[in-house]
């Protein structure tokens, strides 16, 4: 189903977001603008994954009928 397809791609995209945010944070060199951008990327990556996997769990539970 489409939910399985979406969840398959979310993991690698999340990892790219975490790596990109981490690299940007480490290489910011104290620049507050770049540090803030890195934090924003990291937080948004985590929030996105929580939303996607939460929705997947909810949809899977509803479809299977096991409340």
PDB file of C-alpha atoms in Angstrom:
ATOM      1  CA  UNK A   1       0.000   0.000   0.000  1.00  0.00           C
ATOM      2  CA  UNK A   2       0.998   3.626  -0.235  1.00  0.00           C
ATOM      3  CA  UNK A   3       1.707   3.867   3.490  1.00  0.00           C
ATOM      4  CA  UNK A   4       4.412   1.224   3.218  1.00  0.00           C
ATOM      5  CA  UNK A   5       5.962   3.068   0.286  1.00  0.00           C
ATOM      6  CA  UNK A   6       6.032   6.368   2.177  1.00  0.00           C
ATOM      7  CA  UNK A   7       7.532   4.802   5.304  1.00  0.00           C
ATOM      8  CA  UNK A   8      10.217   3.108   3.200  1.00  0.00           C
ATOM      9  CA  UNK A   9      11.517   6.473   1.987  1.00  0.00           C
ATOM     10  CA  UNK A  10      11.126   8.418   5.242  1.00  0.00           C
ATOM     11  CA  UNK A  11      13.955   6.632   7.089  1.00  0.00           C
ATOM     12  CA  UNK A  12      16.738   7.504   4.636  1.00  0.00           C
ATOM     13  CA  UNK A  13      15.442  11.054   4.174  1.00  0.00           C
ATOM     14  CA  UNK A  14      15.401  11.528   7.945  1.00  0.00           C
ATOM     15  CA  UNK A  15      18.958  10.262   8.186  1.00  0.00           C
ATOM     16  CA  UNK A  16      20.037  12.734   5.493  1.00  0.00           C
ATOM     17  CA  UNK A  17      18.360  15.527   7.433  1.00  0.00           C
ATOM     18  CA  UNK A  18      20.077  14.516  10.663  1.00  0.00           C
ATOM     19  CA  UNK A  19      23.479  14.216   8.989  1.00  0.00           C
ATOM     20  CA  UNK A  20      23.088  17.523   7.139  1.00  0.00           C
ATOM     21  CA  UNK A  21      21.955  19.296  10.301  1.00  0.00           C
ATOM     22  CA  UNK A  22      24.766  17.741  12.326  1.00  0.00           C
ATOM     23  CA  UNK A  23      27.440  18.672   9.787  1.00  0.00           C
ATOM     24  CA  UNK A  24      26.095  22.201   9.539  1.00  0.00           C
ATOM     25  CA  UNK A  25      26.072  22.511  13.324  1.00  0.00           C
ATOM     26  CA  UNK A  26      29.636  21.239  13.683  1.00  0.00           C
ATOM     27  CA  UNK A  27      30.962  23.453  10.892  1.00  0.00           C
ATOM     28  CA  UNK A  28      29.057  26.556  12.027  1.00  0.00           C
ATOM     29  CA  UNK A  29      32.108  27.822  13.909  1.00  0.00           C
ATOM     30  CA  UNK A  30      30.047  29.843  16.366  1.00  0.00           C
ATOM     31  CA  UNK A  31      28.013  31.619  13.693  1.00  0.00           C
ATOM     32  CA  UNK A  32      24.603  31.965  15.344  1.00  0.00           C
ATOM     33  CA  UNK A  33      22.714  32.079  12.044  1.00  0.00           C
ATOM     34  CA  UNK A  34      24.169  28.777  10.822  1.00  0.00           C
ATOM     35  CA  UNK A  35      23.800  27.202  14.267  1.00  0.00           C
ATOM     36  CA  UNK A  36      20.142  28.206  14.338  1.00  0.00           C
ATOM     37  CA  UNK A  37      19.594  26.798  10.851  1.00  0.00           C
ATOM     38  CA  UNK A  38      21.246  23.525  11.870  1.00  0.00           C
ATOM     39  CA  UNK A  39      19.049  23.237  14.960  1.00  0.00           C
ATOM     40  CA  UNK A  40      15.974  23.953  12.852  1.00  0.00           C
ATOM     41  CA  UNK A  41      16.923  21.203  10.375  1.00  0.00           C
ATOM     42  CA  UNK A  42      17.538  18.701  13.178  1.00  0.00           C
ATOM     43  CA  UNK A  43      14.305  19.490  15.008  1.00  0.00           C
ATOM     44  CA  UNK A  44      12.213  19.445  11.827  1.00  0.00           C
ATOM     45  CA  UNK A  45      13.711  16.096  10.792  1.00  0.00           C
ATOM     46  CA  UNK A  46      12.788  14.515  14.105  1.00  0.00           C
ATOM     47  CA  UNK A  47       9.295  16.055  14.161  1.00  0.00           C
ATOM     48  CA  UNK A  48       8.653  14.887  10.594  1.00  0.00           C
ATOM     49  CA  UNK A  49       9.649  11.326  11.383  1.00  0.00           C
ATOM     50  CA  UNK A  50       7.495  11.247  14.505  1.00  0.00           C
ATOM     51  CA  UNK A  51       4.507  12.488  12.505  1.00  0.00           C
ATOM     52  CA  UNK A  52       5.035  10.052   9.616  1.00  0.00           C
ATOM     53  CA  UNK A  53       5.613   6.968  11.779  1.00  0.00           C
ATOM     54  CA  UNK A  54       2.796   7.966  14.133  1.00  0.00           C
ATOM     55  CA  UNK A  55       0.407   8.286  11.210  1.00  0.00           C
ATOM     56  CA  UNK A  56       1.630   4.947   9.852  1.00  0.00           C
ATOM     57  CA  UNK A  57       0.992   3.259  13.195  1.00  0.00           C
ATOM     58  CA  UNK A  58      -2.479   4.795  13.402  1.00  0.00           C
ATOM     59  CA  UNK A  59      -3.433   3.812   9.855  1.00  0.00           C
ATOM     60  CA  UNK A  60      -2.041   0.294  10.267  1.00  0.00           C
ATOM     61  CA  UNK A  61      -3.997  -0.164  13.494  1.00  0.00           C
ATOM     62  CA  UNK A  62      -7.237   1.078  11.928  1.00  0.00           C
ATOM     63  CA  UNK A  63      -6.825  -1.062   8.805  1.00  0.00           C
ATOM     64  CA  UNK A  64      -6.056  -4.214  10.770  1.00  0.00           C
ATOM     65  CA  UNK A  65      -9.043  -3.598  13.054  1.00  0.00           C
ATOM     66  CA  UNK A  66      -7.088  -4.413  16.209  1.00  0.00           C
ATOM     67  CA  UNK A  67      -7.806  -1.598  18.596  1.00  0.00           C
TER      68      UNK A  67
END
